[in-house]
Coordinates of C-alpha atoms in Angstrom, one line a residue:
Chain A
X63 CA -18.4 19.6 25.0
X64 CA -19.4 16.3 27.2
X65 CA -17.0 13.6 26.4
X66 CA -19.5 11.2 24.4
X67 CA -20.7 14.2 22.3
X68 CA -16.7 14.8 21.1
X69 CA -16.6 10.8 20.3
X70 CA -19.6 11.1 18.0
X71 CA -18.0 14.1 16.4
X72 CA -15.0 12.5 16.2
X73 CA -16.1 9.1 14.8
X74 CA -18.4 10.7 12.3
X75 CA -15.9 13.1 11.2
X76 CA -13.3 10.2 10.7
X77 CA -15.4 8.3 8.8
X78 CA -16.5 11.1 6.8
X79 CA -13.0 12.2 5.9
X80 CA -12.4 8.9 4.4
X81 CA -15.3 8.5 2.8
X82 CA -14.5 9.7 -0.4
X83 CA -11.1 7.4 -0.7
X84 CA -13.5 4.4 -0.7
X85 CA -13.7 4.8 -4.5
X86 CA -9.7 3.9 -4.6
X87 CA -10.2 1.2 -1.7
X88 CA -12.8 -0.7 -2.5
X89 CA -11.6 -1.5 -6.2
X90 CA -8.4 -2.2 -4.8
X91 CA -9.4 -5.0 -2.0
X92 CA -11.9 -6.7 -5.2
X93 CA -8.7 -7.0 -7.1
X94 CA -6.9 -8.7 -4.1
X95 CA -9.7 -10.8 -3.5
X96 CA -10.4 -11.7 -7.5
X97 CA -6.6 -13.0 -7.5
X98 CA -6.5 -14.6 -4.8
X99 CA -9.7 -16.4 -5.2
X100 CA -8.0 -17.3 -9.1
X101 CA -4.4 -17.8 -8.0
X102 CA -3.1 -20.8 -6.0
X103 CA -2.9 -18.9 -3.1
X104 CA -6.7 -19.6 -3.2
X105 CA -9.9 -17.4 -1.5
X106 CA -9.3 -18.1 2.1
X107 CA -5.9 -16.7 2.8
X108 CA -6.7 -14.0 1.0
X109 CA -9.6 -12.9 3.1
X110 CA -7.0 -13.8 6.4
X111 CA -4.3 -11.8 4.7
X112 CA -7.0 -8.7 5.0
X113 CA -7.5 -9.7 8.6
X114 CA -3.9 -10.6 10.0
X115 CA -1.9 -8.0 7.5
X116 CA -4.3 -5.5 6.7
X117 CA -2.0 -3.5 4.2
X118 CA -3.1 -3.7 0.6
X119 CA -0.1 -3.5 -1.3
X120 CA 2.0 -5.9 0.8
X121 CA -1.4 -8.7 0.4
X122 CA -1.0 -7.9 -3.3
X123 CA 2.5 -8.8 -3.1
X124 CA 2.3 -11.8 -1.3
X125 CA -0.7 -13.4 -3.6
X126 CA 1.3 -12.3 -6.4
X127 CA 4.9 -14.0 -5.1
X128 CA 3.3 -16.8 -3.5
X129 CA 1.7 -17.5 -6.5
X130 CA 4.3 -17.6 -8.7
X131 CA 6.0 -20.0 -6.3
X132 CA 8.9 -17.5 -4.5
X133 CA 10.4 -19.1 -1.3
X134 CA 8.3 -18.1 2.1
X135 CA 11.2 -16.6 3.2
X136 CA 11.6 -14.1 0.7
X137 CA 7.8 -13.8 0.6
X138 CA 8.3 -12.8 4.1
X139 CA 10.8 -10.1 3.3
X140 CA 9.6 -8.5 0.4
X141 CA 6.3 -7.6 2.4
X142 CA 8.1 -6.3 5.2
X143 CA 10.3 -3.9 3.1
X144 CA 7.2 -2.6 1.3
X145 CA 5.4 -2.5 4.5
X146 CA 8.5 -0.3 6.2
X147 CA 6.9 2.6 5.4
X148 CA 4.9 2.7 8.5
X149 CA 7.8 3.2 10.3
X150 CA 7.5 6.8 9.3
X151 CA 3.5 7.3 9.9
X152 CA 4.0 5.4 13.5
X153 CA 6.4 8.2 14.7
X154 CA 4.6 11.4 13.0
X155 CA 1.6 10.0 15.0
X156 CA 3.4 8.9 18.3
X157 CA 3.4 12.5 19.6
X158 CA -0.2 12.9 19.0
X159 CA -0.8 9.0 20.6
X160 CA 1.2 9.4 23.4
X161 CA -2.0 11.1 25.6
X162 CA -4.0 7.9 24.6
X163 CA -4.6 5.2 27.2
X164 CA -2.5 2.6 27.2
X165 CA -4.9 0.4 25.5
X166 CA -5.7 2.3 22.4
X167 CA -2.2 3.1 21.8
X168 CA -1.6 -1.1 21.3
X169 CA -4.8 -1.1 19.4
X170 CA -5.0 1.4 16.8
X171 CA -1.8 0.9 15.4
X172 CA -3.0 -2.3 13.9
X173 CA -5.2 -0.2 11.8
X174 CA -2.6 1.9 10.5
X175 CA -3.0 3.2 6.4
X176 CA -1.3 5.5 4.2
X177 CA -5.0 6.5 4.3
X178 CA -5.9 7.1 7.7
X179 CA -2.3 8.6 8.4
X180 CA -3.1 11.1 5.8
X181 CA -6.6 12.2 6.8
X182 CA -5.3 12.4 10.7
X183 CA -2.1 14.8 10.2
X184 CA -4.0 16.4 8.1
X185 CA -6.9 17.1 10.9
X186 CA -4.4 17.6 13.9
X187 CA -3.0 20.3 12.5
X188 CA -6.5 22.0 13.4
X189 CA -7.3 20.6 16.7
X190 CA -5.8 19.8 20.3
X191 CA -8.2 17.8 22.1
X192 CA -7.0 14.3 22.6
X193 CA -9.6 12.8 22.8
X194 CA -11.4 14.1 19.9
X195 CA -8.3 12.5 17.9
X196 CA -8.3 9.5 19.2
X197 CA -11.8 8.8 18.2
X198 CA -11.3 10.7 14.6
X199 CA -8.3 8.5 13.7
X200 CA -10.7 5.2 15.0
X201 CA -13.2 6.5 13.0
X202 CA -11.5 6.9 9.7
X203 CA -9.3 3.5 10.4
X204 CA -12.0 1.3 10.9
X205 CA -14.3 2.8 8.2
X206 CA -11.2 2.1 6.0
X207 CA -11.2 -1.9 7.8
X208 CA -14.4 -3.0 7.5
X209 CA -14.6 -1.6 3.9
X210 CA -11.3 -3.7 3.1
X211 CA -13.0 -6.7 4.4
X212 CA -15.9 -6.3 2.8
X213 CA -14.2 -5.7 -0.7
X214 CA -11.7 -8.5 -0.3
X215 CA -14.9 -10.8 0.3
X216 CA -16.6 -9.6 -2.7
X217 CA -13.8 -9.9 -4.7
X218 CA -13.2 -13.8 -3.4
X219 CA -17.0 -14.5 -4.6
X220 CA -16.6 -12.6 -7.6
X221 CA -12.9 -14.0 -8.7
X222 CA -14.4 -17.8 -8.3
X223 CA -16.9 -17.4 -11.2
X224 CA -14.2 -15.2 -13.9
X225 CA -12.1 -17.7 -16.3
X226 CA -8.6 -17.5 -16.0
X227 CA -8.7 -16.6 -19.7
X228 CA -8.9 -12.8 -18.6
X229 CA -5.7 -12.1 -17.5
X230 CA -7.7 -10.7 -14.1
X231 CA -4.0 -10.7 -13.0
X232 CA -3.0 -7.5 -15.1
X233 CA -4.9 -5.5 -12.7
X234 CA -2.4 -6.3 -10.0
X235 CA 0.2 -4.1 -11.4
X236 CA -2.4 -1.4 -12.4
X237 CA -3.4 -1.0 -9.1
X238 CA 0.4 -0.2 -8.1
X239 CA 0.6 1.8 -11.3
X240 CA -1.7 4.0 -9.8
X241 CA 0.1 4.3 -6.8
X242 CA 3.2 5.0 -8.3
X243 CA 2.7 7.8 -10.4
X244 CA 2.3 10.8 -7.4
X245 CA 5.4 9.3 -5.6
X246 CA 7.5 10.1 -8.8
X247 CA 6.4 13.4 -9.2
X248 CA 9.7 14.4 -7.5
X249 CA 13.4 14.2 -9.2
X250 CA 14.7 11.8 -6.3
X251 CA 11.9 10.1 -6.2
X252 CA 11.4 9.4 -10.3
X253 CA 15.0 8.2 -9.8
X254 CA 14.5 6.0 -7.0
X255 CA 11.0 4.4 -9.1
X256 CA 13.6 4.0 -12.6
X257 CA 16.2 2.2 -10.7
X258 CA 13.7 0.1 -8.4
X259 CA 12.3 -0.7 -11.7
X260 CA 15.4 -1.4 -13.9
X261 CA 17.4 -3.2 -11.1
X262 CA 14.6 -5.7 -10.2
X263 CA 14.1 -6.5 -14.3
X264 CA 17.8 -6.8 -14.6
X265 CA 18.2 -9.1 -11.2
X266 CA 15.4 -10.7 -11.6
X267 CA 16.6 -14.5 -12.1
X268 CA 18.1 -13.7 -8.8
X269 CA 17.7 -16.5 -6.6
X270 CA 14.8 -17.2 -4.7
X271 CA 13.3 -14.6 -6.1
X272 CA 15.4 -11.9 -4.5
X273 CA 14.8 -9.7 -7.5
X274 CA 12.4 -7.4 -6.0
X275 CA 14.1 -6.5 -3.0
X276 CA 17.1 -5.8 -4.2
X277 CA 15.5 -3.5 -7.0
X278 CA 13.8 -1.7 -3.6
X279 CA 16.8 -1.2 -1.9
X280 CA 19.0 0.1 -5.0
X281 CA 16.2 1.9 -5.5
X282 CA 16.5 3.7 -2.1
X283 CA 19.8 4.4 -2.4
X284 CA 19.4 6.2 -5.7
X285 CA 16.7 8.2 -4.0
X286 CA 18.9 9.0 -0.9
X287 CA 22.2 10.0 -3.6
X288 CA 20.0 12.4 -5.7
X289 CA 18.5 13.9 -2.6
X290 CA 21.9 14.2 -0.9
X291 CA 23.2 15.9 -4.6
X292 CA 20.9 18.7 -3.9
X293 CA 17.7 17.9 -5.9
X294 CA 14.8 18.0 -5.2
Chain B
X292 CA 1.5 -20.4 3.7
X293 CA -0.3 -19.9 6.7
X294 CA 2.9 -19.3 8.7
X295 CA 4.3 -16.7 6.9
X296 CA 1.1 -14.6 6.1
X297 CA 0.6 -14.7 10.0
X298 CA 4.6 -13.5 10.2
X299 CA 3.8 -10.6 7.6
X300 CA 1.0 -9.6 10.2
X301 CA 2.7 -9.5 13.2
X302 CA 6.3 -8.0 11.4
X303 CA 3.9 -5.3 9.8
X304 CA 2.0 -4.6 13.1
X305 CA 5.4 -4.0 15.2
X306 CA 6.5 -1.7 12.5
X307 CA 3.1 0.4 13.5
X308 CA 3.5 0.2 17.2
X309 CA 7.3 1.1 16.9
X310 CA 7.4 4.5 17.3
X311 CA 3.4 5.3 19.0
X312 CA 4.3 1.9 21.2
X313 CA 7.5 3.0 22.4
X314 CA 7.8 4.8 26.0
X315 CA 10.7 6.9 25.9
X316 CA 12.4 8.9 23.0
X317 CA 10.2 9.3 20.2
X318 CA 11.2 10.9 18.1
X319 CA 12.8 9.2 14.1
X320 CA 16.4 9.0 14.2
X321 CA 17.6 11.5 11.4
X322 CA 19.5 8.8 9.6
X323 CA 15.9 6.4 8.9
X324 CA 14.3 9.7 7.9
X325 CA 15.3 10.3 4.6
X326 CA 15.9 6.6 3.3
X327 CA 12.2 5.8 4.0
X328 CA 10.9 8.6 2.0
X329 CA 11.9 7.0 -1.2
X330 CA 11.1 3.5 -0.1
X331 CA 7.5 3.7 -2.0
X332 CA 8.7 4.8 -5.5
X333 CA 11.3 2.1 -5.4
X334 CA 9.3 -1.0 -4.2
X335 CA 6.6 0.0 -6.5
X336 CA 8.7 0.9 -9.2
X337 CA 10.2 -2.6 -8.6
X338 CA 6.7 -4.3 -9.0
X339 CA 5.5 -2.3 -11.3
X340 CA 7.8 -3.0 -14.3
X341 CA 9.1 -6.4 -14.1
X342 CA 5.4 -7.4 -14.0
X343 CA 4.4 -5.4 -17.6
X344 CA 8.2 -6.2 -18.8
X345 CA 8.7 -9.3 -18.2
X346 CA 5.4 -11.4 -17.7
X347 CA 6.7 -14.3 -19.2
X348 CA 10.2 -14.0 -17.5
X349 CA 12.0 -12.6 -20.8
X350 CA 12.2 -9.1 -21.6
X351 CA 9.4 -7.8 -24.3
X352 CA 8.5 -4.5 -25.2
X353 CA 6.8 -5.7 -28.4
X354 CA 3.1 -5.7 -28.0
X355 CA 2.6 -8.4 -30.7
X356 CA 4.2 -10.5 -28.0
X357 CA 3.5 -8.5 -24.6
X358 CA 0.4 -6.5 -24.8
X359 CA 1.2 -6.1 -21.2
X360 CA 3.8 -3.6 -21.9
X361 CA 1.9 -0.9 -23.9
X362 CA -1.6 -1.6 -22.0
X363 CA 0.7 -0.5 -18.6
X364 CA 1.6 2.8 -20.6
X365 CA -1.9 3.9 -21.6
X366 CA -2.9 2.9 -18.2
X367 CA -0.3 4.6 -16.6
X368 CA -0.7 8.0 -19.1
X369 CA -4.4 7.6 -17.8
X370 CA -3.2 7.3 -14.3
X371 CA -1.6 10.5 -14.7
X372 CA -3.8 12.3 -15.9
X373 CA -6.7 11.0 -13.6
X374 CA -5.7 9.2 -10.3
X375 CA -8.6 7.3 -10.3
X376 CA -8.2 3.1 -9.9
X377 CA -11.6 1.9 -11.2
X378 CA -10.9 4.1 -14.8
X379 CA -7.2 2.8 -15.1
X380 CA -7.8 -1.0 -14.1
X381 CA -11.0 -0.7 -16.9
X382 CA -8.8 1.6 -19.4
X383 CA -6.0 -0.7 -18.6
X384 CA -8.0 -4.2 -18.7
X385 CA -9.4 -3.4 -21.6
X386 CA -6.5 -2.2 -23.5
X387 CA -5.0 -5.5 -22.9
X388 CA -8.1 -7.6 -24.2
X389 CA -7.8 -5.3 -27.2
X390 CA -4.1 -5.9 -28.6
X391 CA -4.7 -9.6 -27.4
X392 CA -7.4 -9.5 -29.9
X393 CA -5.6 -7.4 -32.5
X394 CA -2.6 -9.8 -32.5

């Protein structure tokens, strides 16, 4: 195949591939972009936190601890911890980037989803050609940006003409409701959401607002015990 | 507020380049492996129920009091059963406005 046919194929089939998880995104960046917009964090940061961070639970976060008035610093921290995750997708994918130029290799990371990781594995495991995955992963990434961006937007227009008197906020933790229920579908895991859960209520006139992090992190230790006693 | 959303960006972009950015060995140390896989259920576990516990700060399970709290189980029952965000945020929205109005 000539090289500019494979980067249509790729492309298209990235964008493709994600197309379906629009229906999850695009709800998900209008609720960042209604709360901001309603919150004291206001409309424009919340678009910039689409541009700069562009990782939807961490944004949610931040609106939602900068809102209620946590420390920066903390603010800081908690988004990192939730954002460590990406740790993990950066090195399944750095054996399949490491043929990229140089360039792309400082580039797409910045795109980097649980979303676009998932569809990519998912299509390496059935191809071998570089550069087709190079431009299936920029395919699926960006489809998944620019849809963020447009959603947050709409949801910045939208949130300025809803009264407060909703409780629009609610949908913050629904959102994360929905992500949590697959990742407790295993023991370890349903014991690592309970404690999370329990540890950050019980801690949670923790100073500075240190609550949340330190429900994470007992969190991840009950994970790593349960897993370590053998289940599963 | 600026500041830090800009330090989220770049702190959340290194943590992407780590491993594709790095030149050398990469491959995950065995001892970052297994911690990360439970980081998910217990950062959203500890957003999740603080937020439908405690929205006022004080522990409620009562829904005359927190609707919050039994709106977040229907949603999350819903959530189960589904997956899909647009039906729990309007199940879950609108079970809220519900007890709000009922009590």
């Amino acid at each position: 195949m000539q090289e500019q046919d494979t980067r249509r194929a790729g492309i298209t089939d990235g964008a493709r591939s994600v197309a379906p998880l629009l229906l999850a995104v695009v709800p998900f960046g209008l609720v960042l972009g209604v709360t901001a917009a309603a919150s004291t964090v206001g409309g424009g940061l919340g678009i910039a936190t689409s541009f700069i961070i562009f990782a939807g639970a961490a944004q949610l976060v931040t609106v939602q601890l900068m809102d209620s008035g946590t420390s920066l610093a903390v603010v800081v921290l908690t988004a990192l911890v939730v954002n460590v995750r990406h740790l993990m997708y950066s090195a399944a994918l750095a054996p399949h980037f490491s043929e990229f130029p140089r360039r792309s290799r400082l580039l797409l990371p910045y795109v980097l989803t649980d979303q676009a990781f998932a569809v990519s594995m998912l299509r390496y495991e059935t191809t071998t050609d570089p550069l087709y995955k190079r431009w299936f992963y920029t395919g699926a990434a960006f489809t998944l940006w620019g849809s963020w961006q447009v959603a947050t937007v709409a949801g910045v227009v939208l949130g300025a003409q809803i009264p407060a008197s909703l409780g629009l906020g609610f949908a913050i933790p629904l959102v994360f409701l929905v992500l949590l229920i697959p990742v407790v579908q295993t023991r370890p895991g349903l014991v690592a959401g309970i404690v999370g859960g329990v540890v950050a209520v019980a801690a949670s006139a923790a100073p500075f607002g240190l609550g949340l992090v330190t429900g994470a992190l007992m969190g991840v230790g009950a994970g790593v015990m349960m897993e370590r006693a053998g289940h599963r | 507020m600026w500041g830090a959303v800009v330090i989220i960006g770049l702190g959340t972009y290194l943590t992407r380049l780590s491993f594709i950015g790095a030149f050398g060995e990469r491959k995950m140390p065995a001892w970052m492996e297994l911690p990360l896989r439970y980081v998910a259920p217990a950062v959203l576990g500890a957003i999740v129920l603080p937020a439908v516990l405690m929205p006022d700060g004080v522990v409620e399970f009562a829904p005359t009091v927190n609707p919050r709290f039994l709106a977040a189980v229907i949603a999350g029952a819903v959530a189960y059963k589904w997956r899909n965000v647009s039906l729990v945020i309007a199940v879950g929205m609108a079970s809220l406005w519900v007890l709000d109005w009922l009590f």
